[in-house]
Tab-separated table of C-alpha atoms in Angstrom:
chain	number	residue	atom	x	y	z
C	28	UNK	CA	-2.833	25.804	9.345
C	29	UNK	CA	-5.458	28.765	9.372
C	30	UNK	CA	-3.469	31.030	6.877
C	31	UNK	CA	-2.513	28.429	4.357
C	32	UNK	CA	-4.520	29.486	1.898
C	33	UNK	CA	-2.997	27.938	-1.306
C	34	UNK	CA	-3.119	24.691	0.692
C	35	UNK	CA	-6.155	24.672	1.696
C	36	UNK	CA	-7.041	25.436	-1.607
C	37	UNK	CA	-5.010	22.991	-3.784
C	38	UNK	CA	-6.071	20.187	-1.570
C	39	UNK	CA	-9.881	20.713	-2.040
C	40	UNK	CA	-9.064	20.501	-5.430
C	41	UNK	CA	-7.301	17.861	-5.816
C	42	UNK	CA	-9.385	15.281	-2.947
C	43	UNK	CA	-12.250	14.887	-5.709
C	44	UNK	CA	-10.815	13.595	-8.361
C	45	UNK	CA	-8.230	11.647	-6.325
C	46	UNK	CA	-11.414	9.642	-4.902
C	47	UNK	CA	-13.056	9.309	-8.623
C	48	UNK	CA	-9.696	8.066	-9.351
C	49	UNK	CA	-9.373	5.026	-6.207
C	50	UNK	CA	-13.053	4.342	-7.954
C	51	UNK	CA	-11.882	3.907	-11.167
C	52	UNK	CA	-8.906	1.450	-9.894
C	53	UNK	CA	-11.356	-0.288	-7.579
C	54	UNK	CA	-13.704	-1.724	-10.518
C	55	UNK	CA	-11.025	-0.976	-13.425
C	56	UNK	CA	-8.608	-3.198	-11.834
C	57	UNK	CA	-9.785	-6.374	-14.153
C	58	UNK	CA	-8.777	-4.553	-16.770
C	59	UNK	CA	-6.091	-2.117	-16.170
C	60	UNK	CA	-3.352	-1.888	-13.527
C	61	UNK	CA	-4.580	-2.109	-9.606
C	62	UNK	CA	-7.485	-3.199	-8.252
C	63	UNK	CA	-9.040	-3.306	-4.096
C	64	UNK	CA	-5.392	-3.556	-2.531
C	65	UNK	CA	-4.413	0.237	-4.258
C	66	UNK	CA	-7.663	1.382	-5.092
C	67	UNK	CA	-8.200	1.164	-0.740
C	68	UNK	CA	-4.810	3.136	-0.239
C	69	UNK	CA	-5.669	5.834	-2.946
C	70	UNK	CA	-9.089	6.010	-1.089
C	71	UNK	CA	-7.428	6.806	1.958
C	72	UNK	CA	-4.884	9.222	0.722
C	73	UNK	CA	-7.963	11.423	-0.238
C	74	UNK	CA	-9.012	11.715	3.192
C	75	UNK	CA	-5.347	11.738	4.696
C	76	UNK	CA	-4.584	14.767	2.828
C	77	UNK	CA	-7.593	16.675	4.284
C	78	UNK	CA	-6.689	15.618	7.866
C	79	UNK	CA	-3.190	16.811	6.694
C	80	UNK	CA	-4.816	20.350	5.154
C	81	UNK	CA	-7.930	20.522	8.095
C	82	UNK	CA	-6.532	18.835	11.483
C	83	UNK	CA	-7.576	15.017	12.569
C	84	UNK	CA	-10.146	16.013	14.370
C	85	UNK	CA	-11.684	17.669	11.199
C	86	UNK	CA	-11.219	14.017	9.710
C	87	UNK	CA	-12.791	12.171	12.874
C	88	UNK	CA	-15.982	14.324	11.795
C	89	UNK	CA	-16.187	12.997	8.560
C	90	UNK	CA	-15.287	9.627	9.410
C	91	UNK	CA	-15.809	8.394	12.862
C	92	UNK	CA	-13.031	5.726	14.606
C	93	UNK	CA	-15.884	3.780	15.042
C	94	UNK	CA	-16.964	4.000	11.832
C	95	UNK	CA	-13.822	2.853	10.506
C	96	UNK	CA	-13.030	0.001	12.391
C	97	UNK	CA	-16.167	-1.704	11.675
C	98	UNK	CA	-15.322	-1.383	7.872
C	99	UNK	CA	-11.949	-2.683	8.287
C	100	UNK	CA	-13.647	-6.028	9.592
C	101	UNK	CA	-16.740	-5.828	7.289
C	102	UNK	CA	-14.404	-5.708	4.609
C	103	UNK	CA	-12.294	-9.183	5.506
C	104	UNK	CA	-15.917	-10.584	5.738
C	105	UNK	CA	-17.122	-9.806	2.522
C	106	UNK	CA	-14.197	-11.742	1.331
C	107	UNK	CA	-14.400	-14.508	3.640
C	108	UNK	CA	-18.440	-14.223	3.198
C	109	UNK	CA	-17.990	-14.967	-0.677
C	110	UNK	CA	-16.232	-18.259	0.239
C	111	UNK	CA	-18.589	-19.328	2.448
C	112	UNK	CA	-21.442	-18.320	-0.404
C	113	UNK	CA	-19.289	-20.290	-2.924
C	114	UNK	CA	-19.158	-23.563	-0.443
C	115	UNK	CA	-23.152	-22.811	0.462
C	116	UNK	CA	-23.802	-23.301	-3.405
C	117	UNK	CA	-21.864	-26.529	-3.893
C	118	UNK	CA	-18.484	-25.646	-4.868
C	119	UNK	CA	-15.298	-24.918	-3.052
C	120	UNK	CA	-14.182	-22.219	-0.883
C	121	UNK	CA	-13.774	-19.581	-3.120
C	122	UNK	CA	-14.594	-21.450	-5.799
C	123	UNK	CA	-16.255	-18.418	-7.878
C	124	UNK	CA	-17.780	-21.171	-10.699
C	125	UNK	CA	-21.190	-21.778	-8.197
C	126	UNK	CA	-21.920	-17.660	-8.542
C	127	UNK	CA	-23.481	-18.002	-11.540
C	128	UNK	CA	-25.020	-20.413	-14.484
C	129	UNK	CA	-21.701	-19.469	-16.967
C	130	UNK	CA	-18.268	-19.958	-15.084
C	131	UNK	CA	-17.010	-17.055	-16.765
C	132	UNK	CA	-19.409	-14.532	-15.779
C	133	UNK	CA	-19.287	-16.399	-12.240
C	134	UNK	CA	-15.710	-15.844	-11.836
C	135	UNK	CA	-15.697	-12.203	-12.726
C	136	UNK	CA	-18.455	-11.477	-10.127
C	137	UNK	CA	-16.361	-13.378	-7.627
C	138	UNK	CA	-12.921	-11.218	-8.536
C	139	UNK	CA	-15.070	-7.684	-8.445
C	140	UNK	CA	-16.664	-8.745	-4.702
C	141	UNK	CA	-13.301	-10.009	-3.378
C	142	UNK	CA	-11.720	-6.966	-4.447
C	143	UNK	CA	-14.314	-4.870	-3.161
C	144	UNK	CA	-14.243	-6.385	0.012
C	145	UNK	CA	-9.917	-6.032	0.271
C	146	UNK	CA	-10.858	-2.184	-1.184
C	147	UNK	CA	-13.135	-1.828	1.860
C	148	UNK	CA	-10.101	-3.470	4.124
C	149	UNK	CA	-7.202	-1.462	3.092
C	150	UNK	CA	-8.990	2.272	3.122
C	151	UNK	CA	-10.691	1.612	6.836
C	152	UNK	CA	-7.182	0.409	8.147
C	153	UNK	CA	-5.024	2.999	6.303
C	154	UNK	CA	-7.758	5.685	8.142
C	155	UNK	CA	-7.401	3.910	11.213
C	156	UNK	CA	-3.548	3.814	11.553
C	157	UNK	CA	-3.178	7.550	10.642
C	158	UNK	CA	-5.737	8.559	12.912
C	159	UNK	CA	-4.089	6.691	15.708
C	160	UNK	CA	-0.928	8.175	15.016
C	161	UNK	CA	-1.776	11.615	14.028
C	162	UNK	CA	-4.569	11.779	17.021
C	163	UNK	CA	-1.635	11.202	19.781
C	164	UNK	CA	0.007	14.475	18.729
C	165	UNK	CA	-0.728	17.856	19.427
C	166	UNK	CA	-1.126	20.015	16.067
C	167	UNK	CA	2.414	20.824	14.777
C	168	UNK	CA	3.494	24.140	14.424
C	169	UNK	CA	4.837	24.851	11.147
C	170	UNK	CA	8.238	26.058	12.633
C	171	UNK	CA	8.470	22.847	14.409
C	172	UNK	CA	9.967	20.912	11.291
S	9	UNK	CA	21.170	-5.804	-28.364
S	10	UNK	CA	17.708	-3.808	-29.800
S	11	UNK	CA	17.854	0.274	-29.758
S	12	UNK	CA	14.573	-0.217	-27.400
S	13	UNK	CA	16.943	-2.573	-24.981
S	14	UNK	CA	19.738	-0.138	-24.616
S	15	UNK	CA	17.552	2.288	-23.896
S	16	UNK	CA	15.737	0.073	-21.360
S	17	UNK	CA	19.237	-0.501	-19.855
S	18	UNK	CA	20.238	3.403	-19.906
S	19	UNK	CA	17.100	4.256	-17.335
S	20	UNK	CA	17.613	0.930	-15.431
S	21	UNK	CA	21.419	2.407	-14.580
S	22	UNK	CA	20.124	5.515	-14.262
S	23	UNK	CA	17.435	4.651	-11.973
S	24	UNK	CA	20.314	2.033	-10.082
S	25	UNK	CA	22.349	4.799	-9.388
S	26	UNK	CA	19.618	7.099	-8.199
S	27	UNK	CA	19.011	4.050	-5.712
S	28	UNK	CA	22.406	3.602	-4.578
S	29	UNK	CA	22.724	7.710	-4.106
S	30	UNK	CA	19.504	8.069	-1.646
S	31	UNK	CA	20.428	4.644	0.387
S	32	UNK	CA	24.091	6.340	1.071
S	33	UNK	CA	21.835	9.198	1.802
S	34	UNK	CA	19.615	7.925	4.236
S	35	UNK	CA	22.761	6.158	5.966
S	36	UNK	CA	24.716	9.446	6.507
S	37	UNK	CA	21.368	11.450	7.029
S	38	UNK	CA	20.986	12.208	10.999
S	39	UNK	CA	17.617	14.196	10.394
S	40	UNK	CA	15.116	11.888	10.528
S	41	UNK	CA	12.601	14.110	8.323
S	42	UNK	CA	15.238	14.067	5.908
S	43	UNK	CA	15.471	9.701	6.226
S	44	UNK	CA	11.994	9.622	5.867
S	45	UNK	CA	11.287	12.016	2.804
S	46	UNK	CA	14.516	9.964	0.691
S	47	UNK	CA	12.772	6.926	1.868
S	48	UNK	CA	9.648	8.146	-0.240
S	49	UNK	CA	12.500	8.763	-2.616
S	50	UNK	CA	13.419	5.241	-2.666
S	51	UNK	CA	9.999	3.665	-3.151
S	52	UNK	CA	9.546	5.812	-6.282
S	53	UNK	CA	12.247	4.524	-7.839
S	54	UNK	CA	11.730	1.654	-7.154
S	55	UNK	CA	8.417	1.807	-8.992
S	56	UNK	CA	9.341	3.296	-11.886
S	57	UNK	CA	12.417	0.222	-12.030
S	58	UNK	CA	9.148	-1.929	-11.934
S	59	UNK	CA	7.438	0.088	-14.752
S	60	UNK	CA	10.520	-1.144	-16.763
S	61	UNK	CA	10.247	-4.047	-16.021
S	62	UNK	CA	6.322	-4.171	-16.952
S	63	UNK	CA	4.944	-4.932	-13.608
S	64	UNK	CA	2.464	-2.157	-13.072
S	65	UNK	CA	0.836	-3.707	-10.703
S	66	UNK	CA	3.419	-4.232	-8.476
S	67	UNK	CA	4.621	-0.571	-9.256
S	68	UNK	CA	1.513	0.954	-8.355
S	69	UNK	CA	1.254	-0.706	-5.151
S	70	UNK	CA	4.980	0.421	-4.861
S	71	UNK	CA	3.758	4.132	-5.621
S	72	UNK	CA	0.702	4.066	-3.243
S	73	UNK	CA	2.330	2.299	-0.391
S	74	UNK	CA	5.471	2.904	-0.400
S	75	UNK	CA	6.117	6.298	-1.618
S	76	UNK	CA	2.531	7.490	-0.420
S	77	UNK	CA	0.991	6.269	3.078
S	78	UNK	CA	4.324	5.052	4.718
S	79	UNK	CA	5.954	8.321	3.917
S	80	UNK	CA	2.980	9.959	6.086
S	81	UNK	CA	2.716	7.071	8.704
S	82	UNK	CA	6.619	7.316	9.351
S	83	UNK	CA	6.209	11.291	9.536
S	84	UNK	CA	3.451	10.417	12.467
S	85	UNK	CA	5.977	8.417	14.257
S	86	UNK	CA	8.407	10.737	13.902
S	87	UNK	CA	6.289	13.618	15.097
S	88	UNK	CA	5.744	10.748	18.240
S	89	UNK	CA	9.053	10.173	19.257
S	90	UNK	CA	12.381	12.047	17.855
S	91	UNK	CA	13.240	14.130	14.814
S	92	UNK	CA	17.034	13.283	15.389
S	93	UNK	CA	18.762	9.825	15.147
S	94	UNK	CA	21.238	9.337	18.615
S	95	UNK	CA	24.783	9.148	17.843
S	96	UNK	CA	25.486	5.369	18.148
S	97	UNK	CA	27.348	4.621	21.308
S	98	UNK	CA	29.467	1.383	19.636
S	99	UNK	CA	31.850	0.846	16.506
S	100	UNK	CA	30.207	0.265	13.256
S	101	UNK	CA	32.464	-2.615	12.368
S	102	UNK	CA	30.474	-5.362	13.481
S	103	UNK	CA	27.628	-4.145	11.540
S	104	UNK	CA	29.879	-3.478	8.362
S	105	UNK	CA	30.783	-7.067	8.593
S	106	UNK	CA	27.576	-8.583	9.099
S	107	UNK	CA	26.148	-6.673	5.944
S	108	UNK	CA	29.615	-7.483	3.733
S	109	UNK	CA	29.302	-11.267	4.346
S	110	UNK	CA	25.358	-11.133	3.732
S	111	UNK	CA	25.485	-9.150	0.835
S	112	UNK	CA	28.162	-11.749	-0.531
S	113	UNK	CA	26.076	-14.485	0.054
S	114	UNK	CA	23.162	-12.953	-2.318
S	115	UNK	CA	25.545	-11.857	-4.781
S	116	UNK	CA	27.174	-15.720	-4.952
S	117	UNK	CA	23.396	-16.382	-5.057
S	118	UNK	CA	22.301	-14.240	-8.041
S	119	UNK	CA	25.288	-16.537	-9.853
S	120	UNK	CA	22.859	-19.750	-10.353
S	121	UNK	CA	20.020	-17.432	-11.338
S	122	UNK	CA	18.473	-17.409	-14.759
S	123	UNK	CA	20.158	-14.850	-17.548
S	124	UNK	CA	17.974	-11.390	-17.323
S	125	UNK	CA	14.672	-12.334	-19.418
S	126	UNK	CA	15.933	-16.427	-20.278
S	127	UNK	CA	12.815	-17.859	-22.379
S	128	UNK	CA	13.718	-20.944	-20.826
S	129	UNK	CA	13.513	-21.104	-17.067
S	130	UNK	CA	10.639	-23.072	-15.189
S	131	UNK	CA	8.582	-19.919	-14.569
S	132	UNK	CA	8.441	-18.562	-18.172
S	133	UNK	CA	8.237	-22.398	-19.486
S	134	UNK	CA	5.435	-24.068	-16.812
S	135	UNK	CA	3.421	-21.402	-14.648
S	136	UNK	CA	3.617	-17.966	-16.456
S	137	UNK	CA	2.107	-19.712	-20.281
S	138	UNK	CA	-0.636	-22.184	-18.121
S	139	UNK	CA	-2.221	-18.837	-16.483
S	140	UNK	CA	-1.767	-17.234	-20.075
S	141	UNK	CA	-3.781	-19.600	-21.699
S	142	UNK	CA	-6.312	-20.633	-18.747
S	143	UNK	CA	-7.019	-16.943	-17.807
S	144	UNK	CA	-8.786	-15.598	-20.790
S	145	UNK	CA	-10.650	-18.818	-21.407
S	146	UNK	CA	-11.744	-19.633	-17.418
S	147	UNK	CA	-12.523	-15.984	-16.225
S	148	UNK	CA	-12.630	-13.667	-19.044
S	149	UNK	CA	-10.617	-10.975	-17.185
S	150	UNK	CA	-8.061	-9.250	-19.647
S	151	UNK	CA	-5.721	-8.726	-16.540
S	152	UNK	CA	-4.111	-11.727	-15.193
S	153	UNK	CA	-2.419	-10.149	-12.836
S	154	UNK	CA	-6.065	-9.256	-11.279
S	155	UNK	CA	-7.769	-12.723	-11.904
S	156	UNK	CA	-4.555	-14.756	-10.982
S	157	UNK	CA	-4.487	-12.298	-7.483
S	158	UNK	CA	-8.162	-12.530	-6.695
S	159	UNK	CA	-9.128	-16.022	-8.146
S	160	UNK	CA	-6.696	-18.867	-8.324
S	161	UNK	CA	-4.770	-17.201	-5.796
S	162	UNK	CA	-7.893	-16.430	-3.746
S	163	UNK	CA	-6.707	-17.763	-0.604
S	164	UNK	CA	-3.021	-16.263	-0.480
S	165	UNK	CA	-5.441	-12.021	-0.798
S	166	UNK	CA	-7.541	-13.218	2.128
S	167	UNK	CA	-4.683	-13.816	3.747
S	168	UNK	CA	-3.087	-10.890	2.818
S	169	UNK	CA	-6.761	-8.721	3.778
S	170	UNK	CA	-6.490	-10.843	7.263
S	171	UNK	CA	-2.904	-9.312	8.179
S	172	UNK	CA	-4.032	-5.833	7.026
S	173	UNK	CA	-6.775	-6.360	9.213
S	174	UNK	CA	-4.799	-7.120	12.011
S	175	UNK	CA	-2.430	-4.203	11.443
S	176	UNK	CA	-5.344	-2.110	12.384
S	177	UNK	CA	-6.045	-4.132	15.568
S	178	UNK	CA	-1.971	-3.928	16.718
S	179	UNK	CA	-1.668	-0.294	16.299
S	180	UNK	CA	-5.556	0.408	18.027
S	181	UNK	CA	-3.906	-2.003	21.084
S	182	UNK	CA	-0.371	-0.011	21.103
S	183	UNK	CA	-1.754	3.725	20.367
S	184	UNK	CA	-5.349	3.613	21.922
S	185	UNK	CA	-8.510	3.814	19.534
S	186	UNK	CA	-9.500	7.451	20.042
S	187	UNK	CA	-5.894	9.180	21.131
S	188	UNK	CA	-5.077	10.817	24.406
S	189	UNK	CA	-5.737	14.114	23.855
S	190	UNK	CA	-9.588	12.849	23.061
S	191	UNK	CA	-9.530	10.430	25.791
S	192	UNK	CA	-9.036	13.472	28.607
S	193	UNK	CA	-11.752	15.649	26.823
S	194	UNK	CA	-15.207	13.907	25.853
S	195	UNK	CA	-14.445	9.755	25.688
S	196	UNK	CA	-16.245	8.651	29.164
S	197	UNK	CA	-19.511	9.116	27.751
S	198	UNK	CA	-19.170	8.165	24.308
S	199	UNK	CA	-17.498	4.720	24.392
């Protein structure tokens, strides 16, 4: 994709605000649409479309494989990890209440780790499925679609 | 009926018919880059039907999944295996018949389903006005969707991060973790 300019162009300005935005979702989402589940895929996206623009391997630079799938199990921790917190502290499993002296406040710092930790999830496995696909092919050629 | 509700029920047909169009489409549609961008298509729509119906939640998800990442994850596989679909070697009939009878199943189904926005069924009487009222007071998050997802559904979103998880792990195990062409060039000493 050497000579695509306006591509390569459009697409480095569009990945930054694109990732402000999957922020945004990420610790909007008690208030406004969304939350870890699309904030993770927009995340993703943002990096997708530069392996799209740059080539994978490009992407693998930024990001290592390895990298990646430790985040995608770090992530199902966190979540799991806040249950076991919860049950350490004398309430249920994922019983957010035990998080803090008001139950309110308690429960909102419960729903903004949990969704962190799913936001962590979902971008590390979206990452890690297209670079497993995308790394088995040889760069198309743009007459090849 | 309100002006706002026949308006509401202009896009719906619209958008229906938009639906029906691209799934005729994608049936008659041999090129599979073709299938695969009407399928994006198809999960917009769908979306925006969900935007009518006020679920933004679910019609973001829609957006991002659907009409975003699976479009380029289905272009991958494509680019994998075949850009054309294989003539089929047998009749269509049996098919035809198998999705006639289903599809008049569900429609004899949707007959003892609640009228289109009834006050009165169990969801809008007993579950939907509990998690209205306990929401606000128990967490203080202004979206329910959020707190109902996160908190007294807590268990259901691990599972759901679990099987995302394992997603990952079935596609490393069927495609290889680092690709063949990276496998031939510089693997044996890193991993």
């Amino acid at each position: 994709m050497e000579h695509h300019s306006i591509l390569r162009v459009i697409s480095k300005l569009l990945i930054p605000p694109i990732i402000l935005y999957a922020l945004y979702v990420q610790w909007h989402g008690d208030y406004g649409p969304g939350g870890g589940f699309q904030a993770g895929v927009v995340f993703a996206v943002a990096f997708i479309l530069y392996s799209l623009v740059y080539g994978v391997d490009a992407l693998t630079k930024i990001v290592p494989p390895r990298l990646l799938h430790a985040f995608a199990g770090i992530g199902v921790l966190i979540y799991a990890g806040t249950g076991i917190v919860t049950m350490l502290l004398g309430d249920a499993f994922l019983g957010y209440n035990a998080l803090a002296h008001d139950p309110v406040h308690a429960q909102e710092w419960g729903i903004i780790i949990v969704e962190f930790g799913v936001g962590v999830t979902v971008a590390s496995v979206m990452m890690t499925i297209f670079i497993a696909f995308a790394s088995h092919n040889p760069p198309l050629k743009d007459q090849d679609w | 009926m309100s002006p706002g509700l026949v308006g509401i029920a202009i896009i719906d047909i619209l958008l229906f018919t938009f639906l029906v169009v691209t799934a005729i489409a994608i049936l008659r549609l041999r090129n599979l880059f073709g299938v695969v961008m009407l399928a994006g298509v198809f999960s917009l729509l769908s979306a925006a039907l969900f935007v009518t119906l006020d679920a933004v939640d679910v019609a973001f998800t829609e957006a991002a999944v659907g009409a975003g990442i699976s479009t380029v994850l289905m272009l991958g596989t494509i680019a994998l295996t075949f850009r054309e679909e294989k003539k089929p070697s047998h009749s269509a009939l049996l098919p035809i018949l198998v999705c006639a009878v289903a599809g008049a199943a569900l429609i004899y189904g949707t007959r003892d389903m609640p009228a289109f926005g009834a006050p009165d069924t169990p969801v809008q009487t007993h579950v939907a006005p509990d998690y209205i009222a306990r929401t606000p007071v128990e967490t203080g998050v202004p979206n329910i969707v959020t707190a109902v997802l996160a908190s007294y559904r807590g268990y259901d979103t691990l599972g759901e991060t679990a099987v995302i998880f394992t997603a990952a792990i079935a596609v490393l195990l069927l495609l290889g973790a680092s690709g063949k062409r990276r496998e031939s060039k510089d693997s044996e000493g890193k991993e």
